[in-house]
Short mmCIF file of C-alpha atoms and ligand atoms in Angstrom, two decimals:
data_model
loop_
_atom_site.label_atom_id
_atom_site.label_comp_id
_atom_site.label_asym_id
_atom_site.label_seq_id
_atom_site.Cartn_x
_atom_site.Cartn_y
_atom_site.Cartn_z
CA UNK A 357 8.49 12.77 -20.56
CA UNK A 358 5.14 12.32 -18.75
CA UNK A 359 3.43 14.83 -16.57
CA UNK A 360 2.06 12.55 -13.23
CA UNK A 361 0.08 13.40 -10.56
CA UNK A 362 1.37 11.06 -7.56
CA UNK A 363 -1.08 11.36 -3.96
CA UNK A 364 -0.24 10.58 -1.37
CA UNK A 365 3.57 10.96 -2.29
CA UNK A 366 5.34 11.41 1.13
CA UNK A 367 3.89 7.78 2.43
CA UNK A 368 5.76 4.71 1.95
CA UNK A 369 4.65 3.35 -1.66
CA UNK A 370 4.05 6.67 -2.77
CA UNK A 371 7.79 8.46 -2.17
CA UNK A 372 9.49 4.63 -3.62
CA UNK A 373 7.19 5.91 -7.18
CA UNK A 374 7.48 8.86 -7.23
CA UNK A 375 11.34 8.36 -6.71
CA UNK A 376 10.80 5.74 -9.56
CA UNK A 377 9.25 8.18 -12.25
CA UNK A 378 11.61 11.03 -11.58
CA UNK A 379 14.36 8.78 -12.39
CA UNK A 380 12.47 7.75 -15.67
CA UNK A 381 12.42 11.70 -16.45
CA UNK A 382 9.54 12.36 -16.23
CA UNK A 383 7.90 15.54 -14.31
CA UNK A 384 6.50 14.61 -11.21
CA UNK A 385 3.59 16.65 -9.08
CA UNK A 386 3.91 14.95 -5.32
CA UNK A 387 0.58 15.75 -2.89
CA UNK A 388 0.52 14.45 1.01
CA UNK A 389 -1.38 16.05 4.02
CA UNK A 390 1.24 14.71 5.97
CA UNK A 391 -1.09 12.88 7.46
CA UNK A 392 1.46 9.41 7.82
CA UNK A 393 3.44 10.55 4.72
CA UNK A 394 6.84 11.95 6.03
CA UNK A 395 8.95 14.74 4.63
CA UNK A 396 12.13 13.06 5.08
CA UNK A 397 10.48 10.21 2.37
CA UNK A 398 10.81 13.41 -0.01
CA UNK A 399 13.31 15.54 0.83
CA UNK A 400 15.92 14.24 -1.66
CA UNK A 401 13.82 15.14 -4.19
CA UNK A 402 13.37 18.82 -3.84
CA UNK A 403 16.55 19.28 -5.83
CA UNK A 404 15.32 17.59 -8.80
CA UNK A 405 13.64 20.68 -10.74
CA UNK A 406 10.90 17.91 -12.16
CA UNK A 407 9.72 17.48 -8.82
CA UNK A 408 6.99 19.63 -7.52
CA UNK A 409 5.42 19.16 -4.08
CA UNK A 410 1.93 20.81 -2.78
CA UNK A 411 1.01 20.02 0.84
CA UNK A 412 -2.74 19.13 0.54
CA UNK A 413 -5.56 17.31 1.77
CA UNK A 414 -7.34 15.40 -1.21
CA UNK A 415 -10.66 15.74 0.75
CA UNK A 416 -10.46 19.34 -0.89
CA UNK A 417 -10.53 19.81 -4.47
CA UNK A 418 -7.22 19.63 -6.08
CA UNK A 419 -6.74 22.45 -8.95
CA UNK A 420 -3.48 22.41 -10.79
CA UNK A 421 -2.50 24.21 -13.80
CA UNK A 422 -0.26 21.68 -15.50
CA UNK A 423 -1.88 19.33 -18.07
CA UNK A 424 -1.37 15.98 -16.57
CA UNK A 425 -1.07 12.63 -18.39
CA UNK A 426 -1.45 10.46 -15.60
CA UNK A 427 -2.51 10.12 -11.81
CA UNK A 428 -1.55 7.79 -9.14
CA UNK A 429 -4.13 7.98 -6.44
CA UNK A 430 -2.13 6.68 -3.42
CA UNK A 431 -3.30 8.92 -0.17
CA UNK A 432 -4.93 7.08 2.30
CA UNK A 433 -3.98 5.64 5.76
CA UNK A 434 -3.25 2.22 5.36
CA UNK A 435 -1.48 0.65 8.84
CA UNK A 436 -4.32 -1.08 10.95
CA UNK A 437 -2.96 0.83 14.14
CA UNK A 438 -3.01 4.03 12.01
CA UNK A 439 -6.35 4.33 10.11
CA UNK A 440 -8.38 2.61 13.36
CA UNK A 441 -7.00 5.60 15.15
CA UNK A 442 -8.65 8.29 12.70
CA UNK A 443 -11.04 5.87 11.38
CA UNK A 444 -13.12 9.14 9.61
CA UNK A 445 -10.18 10.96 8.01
CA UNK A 446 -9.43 7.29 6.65
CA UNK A 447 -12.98 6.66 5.35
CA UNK A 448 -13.32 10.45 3.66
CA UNK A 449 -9.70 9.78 2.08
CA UNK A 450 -11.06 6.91 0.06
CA UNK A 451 -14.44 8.27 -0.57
CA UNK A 452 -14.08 12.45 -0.91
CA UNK A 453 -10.12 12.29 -1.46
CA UNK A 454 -11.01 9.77 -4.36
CA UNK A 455 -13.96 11.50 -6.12
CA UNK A 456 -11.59 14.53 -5.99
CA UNK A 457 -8.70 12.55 -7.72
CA UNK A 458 -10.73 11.31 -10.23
CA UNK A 459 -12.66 14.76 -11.12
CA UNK A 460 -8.87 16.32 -11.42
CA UNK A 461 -8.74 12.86 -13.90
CA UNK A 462 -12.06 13.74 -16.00
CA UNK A 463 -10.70 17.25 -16.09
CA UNK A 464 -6.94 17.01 -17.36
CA UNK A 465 -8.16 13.68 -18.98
CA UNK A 466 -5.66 11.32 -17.32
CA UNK A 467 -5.17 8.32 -16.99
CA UNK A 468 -6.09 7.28 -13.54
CA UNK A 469 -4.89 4.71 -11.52
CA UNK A 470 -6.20 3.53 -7.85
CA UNK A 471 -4.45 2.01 -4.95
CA UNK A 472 -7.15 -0.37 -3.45
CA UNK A 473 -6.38 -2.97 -1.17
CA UNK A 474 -6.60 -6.94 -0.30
CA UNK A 475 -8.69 -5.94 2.55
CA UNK A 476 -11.82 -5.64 -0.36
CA UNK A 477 -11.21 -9.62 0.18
CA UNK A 478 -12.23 -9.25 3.91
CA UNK A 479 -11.53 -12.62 6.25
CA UNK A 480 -11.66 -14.09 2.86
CA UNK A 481 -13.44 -17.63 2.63
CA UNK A 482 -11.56 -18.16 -0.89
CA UNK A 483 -8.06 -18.96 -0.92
CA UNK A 484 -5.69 -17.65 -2.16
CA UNK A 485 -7.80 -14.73 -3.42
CA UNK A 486 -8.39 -13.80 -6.74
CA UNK A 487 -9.68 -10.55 -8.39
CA UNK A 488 -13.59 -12.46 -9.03
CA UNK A 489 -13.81 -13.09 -5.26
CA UNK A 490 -16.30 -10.82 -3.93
CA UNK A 491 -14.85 -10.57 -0.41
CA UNK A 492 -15.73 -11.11 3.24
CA UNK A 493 -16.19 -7.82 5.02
CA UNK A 494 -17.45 -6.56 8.20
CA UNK A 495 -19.24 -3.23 7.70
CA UNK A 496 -19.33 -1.99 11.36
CA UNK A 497 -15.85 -3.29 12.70
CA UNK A 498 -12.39 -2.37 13.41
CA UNK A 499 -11.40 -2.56 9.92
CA UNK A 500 -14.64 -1.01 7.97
CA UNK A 501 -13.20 2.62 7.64
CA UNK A 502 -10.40 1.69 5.54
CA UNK A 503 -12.01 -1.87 3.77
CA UNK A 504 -15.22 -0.38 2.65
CA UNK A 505 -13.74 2.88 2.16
CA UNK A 506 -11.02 1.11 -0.12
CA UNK A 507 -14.25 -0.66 -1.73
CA UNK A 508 -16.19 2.37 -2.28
CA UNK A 509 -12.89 3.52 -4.04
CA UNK A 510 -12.81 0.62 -6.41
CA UNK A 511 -16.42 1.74 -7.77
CA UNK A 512 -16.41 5.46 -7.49
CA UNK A 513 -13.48 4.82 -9.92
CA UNK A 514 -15.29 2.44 -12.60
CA UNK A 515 -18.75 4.71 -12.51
CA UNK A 516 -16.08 8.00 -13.18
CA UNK A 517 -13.88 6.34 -16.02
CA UNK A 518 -17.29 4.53 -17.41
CA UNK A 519 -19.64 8.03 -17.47
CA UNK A 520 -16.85 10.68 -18.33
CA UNK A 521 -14.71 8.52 -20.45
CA UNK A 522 -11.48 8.54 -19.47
CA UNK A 523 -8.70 5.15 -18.46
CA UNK A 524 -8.31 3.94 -15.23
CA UNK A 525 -6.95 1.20 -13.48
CA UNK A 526 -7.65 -0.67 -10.40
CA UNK A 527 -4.77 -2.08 -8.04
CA UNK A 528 -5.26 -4.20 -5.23
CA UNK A 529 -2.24 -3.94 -3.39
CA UNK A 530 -1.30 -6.51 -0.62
CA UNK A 531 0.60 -6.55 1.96
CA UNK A 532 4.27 -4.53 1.02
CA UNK A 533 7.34 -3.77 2.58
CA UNK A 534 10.75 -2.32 2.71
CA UNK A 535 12.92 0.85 3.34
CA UNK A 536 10.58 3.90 4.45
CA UNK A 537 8.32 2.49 6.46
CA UNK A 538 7.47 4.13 10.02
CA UNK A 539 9.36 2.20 12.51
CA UNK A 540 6.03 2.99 14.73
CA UNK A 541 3.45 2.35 11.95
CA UNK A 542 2.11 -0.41 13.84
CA UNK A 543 2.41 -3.04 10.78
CA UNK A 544 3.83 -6.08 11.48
CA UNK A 545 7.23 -6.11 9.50
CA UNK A 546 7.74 -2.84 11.13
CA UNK A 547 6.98 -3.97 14.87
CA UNK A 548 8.99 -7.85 14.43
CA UNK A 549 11.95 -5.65 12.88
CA UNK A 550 12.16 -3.21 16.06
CA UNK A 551 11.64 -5.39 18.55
CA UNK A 552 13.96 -7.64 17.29
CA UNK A 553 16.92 -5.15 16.85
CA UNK A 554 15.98 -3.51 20.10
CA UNK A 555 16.24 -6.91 22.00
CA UNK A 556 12.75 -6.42 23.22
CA UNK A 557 9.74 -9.16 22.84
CA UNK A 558 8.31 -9.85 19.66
CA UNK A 559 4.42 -9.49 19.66
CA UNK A 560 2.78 -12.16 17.88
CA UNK A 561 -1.13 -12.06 17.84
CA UNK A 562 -2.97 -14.60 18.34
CA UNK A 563 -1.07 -18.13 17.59
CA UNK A 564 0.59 -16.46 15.08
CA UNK A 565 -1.24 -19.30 12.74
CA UNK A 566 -2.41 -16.26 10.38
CA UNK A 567 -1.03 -16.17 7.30
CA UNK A 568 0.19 -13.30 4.83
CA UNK A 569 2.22 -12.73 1.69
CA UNK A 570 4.75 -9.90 1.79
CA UNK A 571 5.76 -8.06 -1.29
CA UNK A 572 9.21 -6.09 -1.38
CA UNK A 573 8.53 -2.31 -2.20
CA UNK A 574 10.78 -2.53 -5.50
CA UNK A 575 8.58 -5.14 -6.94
CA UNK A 576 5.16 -3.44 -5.83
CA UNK A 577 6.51 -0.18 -7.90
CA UNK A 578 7.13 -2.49 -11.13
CA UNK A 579 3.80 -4.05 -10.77
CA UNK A 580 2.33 -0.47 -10.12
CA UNK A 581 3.96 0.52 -13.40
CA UNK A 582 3.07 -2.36 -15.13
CA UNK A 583 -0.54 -1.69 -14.65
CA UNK A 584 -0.41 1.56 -15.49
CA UNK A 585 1.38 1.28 -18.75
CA UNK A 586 -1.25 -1.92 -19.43
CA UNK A 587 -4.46 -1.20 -21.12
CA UNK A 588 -6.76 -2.99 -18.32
CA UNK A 589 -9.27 -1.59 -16.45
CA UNK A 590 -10.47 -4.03 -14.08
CA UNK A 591 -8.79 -4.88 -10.39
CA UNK A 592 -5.49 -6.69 -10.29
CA UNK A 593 -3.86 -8.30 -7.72
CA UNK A 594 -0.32 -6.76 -6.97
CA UNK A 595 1.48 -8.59 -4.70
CA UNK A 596 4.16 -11.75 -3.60
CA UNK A 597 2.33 -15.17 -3.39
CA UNK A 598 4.33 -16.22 -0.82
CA UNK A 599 2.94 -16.92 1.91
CA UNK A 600 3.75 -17.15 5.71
CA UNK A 601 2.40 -17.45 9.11
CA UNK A 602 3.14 -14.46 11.02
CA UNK A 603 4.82 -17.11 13.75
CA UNK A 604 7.06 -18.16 11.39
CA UNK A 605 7.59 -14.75 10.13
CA UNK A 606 8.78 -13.82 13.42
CA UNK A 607 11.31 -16.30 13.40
CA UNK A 608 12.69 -15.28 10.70
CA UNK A 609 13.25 -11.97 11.49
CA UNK A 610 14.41 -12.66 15.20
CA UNK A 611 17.13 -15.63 13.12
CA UNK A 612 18.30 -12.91 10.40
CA UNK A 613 18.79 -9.95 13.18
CA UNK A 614 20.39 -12.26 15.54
CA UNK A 615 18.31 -11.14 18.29
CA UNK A 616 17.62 -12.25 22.03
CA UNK A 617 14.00 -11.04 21.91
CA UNK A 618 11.73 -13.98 23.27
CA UNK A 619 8.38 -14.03 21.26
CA UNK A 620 5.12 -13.22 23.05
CA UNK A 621 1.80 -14.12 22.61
CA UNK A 622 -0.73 -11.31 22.48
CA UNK A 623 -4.39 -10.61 21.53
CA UNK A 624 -5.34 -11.10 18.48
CA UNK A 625 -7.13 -7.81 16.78
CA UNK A 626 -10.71 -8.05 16.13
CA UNK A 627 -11.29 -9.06 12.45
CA UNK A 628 -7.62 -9.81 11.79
CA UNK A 629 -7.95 -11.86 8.91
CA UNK A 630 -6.95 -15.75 9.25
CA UNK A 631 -5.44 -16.11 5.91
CA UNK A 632 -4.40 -14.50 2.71
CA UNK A 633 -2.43 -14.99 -0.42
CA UNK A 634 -2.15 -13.14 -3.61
CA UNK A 635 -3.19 -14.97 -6.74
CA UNK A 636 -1.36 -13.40 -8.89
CA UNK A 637 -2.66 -14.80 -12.68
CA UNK A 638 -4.22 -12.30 -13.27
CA UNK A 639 -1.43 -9.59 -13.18
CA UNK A 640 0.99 -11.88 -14.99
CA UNK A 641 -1.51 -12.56 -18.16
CA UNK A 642 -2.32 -9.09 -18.33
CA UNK A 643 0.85 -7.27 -17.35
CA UNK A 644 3.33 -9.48 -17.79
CA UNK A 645 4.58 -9.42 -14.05
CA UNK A 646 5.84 -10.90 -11.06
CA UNK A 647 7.73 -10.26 -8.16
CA UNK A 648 11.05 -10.73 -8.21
CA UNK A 649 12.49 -10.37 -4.22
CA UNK A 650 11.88 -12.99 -1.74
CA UNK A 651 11.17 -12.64 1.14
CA UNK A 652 14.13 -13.00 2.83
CA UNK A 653 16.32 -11.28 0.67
CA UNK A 654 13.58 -8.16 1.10
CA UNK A 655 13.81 -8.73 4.73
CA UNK A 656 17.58 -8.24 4.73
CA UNK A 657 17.13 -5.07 2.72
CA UNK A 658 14.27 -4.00 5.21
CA UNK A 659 16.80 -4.63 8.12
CA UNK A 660 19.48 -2.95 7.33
CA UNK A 661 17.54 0.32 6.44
CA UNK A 662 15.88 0.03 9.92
CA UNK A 663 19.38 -0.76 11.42
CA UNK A 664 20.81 2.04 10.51
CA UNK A 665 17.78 4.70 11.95
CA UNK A 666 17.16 2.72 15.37
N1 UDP B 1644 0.68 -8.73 13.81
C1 UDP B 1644 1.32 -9.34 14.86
N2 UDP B 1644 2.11 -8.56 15.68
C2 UDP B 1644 2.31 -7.23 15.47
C3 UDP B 1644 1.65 -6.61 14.37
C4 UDP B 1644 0.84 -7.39 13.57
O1 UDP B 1644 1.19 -10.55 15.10
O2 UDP B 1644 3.05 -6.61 16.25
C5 UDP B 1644 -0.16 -9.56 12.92
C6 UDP B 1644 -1.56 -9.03 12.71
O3 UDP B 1644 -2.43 -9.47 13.75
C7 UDP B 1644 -1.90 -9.62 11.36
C8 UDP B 1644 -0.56 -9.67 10.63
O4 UDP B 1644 0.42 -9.57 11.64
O5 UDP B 1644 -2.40 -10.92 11.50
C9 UDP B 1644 -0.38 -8.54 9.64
O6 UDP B 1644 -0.68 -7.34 10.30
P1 UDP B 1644 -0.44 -5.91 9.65
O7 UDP B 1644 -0.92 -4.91 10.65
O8 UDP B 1644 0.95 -5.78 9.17
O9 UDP B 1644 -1.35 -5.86 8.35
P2 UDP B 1644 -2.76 -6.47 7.92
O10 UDP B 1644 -2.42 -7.49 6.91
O11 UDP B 1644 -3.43 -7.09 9.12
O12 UDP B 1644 -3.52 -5.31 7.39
#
């Protein structure tokens, strides 16, 4: 039985782990600010005496007691709609919230482990991405809070684990999915999902001739564990190379909810990247993983959670 350290444990990735490592036995210490996190994520796991939960805000220092083996650093906002709308709280998150992660890290020695992003790729002008692609990113846009705070992240993390000693790994999570998401996050599995069940019009942006590739929640745990349990410390790629435009992605979910909504043309979002697509080598050399869920077997899933909570 581990001792782990899990931030940002009331959002969407972070509640799936933590719900993960409790049912591994091991003793689990959950932080959120509540800031998108959600109680009811946690709730069920307040009877489970190796689950303890402190309300906090990571861009304070975070003193515990326990020793602690290992820390997932998962706080930050991380829907578009969401971290444009407190575009500072997202930026000191990733930059404050992190340093303040990794000094609990240097202190209790653990293991460290960082949820960074695809957006470190930008509007990326390599495709599909790999971890050696430097990136395409605006500074001073829509997007820059949470993509160079995410990057800023990624090398607060290698200067802490190089000067003080201590592991740490590096995930660059893409685009992921399933039960426990916000029905008004604002992402766009979310948003086709509602609008299809609710009969309204599905909002494409753009032509909807932008692609992404989706990863179901279960398999973005494993591959979060995976790297973890792995002995490298550079980025990895953790996500589902499958890739889609978001046009045809609304079909999909409009054919598999049996919906009436007519799709609609909107705006597309400033910066809104054209493409991406996980290359995934990487993550299967080193860790030995890959997703397992496709897509539309995730989307069912995804569905029928939403379904029942409209
Ligand atoms: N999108 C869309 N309609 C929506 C929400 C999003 O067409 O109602 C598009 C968005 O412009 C982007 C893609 O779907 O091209 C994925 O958006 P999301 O906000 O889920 O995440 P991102 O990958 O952009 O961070």
């Amino acid at each position: 039985m581990e001792s782990i350290v899990v931030t940002g444990a009331a959002g969407f990735i972070g509640s799936h782990l933590c719900e993960f490592l409790l049912g591994k036995g091991n003793k689990v210490i959950g932080i959120d600010n509540f800031a998108t996190g959600r109680m009811e994520n946690i709730e069920q796991f307040f009877s489970n005496e190796n689950f303890k939960f402190i309300e906090h805000d990571i861009t304070k220092e975070i003193a515990l007691k326990e020793n602690i083996d290992k820390i997932f650093n998962l706080a930050s906002l991380a829907s578009p709609v969401f971290y444009q709308k407190n575009s500072f709280e997202t930026l000191l998150v990733n930059s404050i919230g992190t340093i303040n992660a990794l000094e609990l890290a240097r202190k209790k020695d653990a293991i460290f482990l960082q949820a960074s992003t695809s957006e470190v790729y930008g509007d990326p002008k390599e495709h599909p991405q790999k971890e050696t692609y430097y990136g395409n990113v605006n500074t001073v846009g829509l997007r820059s809070c949470y993509d160079e705070g995410k990057r800023f992240s990624e090398t607060a993390v290698m200067e802490f684990s190089k000067k003080y000693g201590f592991e740490a790994r590096i995930a660059r999570i893409f685009n992921t999915y399933g039960p426990k998401m916000r029905s008004d996050d604002g992402r766009v599995i979310p948003n086709f999902i509602m609008q299809a069940l609710h009969n309204k019009p599905i909002t494409v942006y753009g032509t909807g001739s932008q692609t992404r590739s989706f990863c179901y929640i279960s398999d973005q745990v494993a591959g979060l564990i995976a790297l973890m349990n792995s002995s490298y410390s550079m980025p990895v790629n953790i996500g589902n190379p499958e890739e889609i435009t978001i046009l045809h992605l609304a079909e999909k979910i409009k054919s598999l909810t049996n919906s009436q909504s007519p799709i609609e043309f909107r705006e597309l979002p400033e910066d809104d990247p054209l493409k991406r697509k996980a290359d995934i080598s990487l993550a299967m050399e080193k860790l030995g993983w890959k997703p397992k869920v496709k897509l539309e077997e995730g989307l069912k899933k995804t569905i029928e959670w939403f379904k029942a909570r409209k």
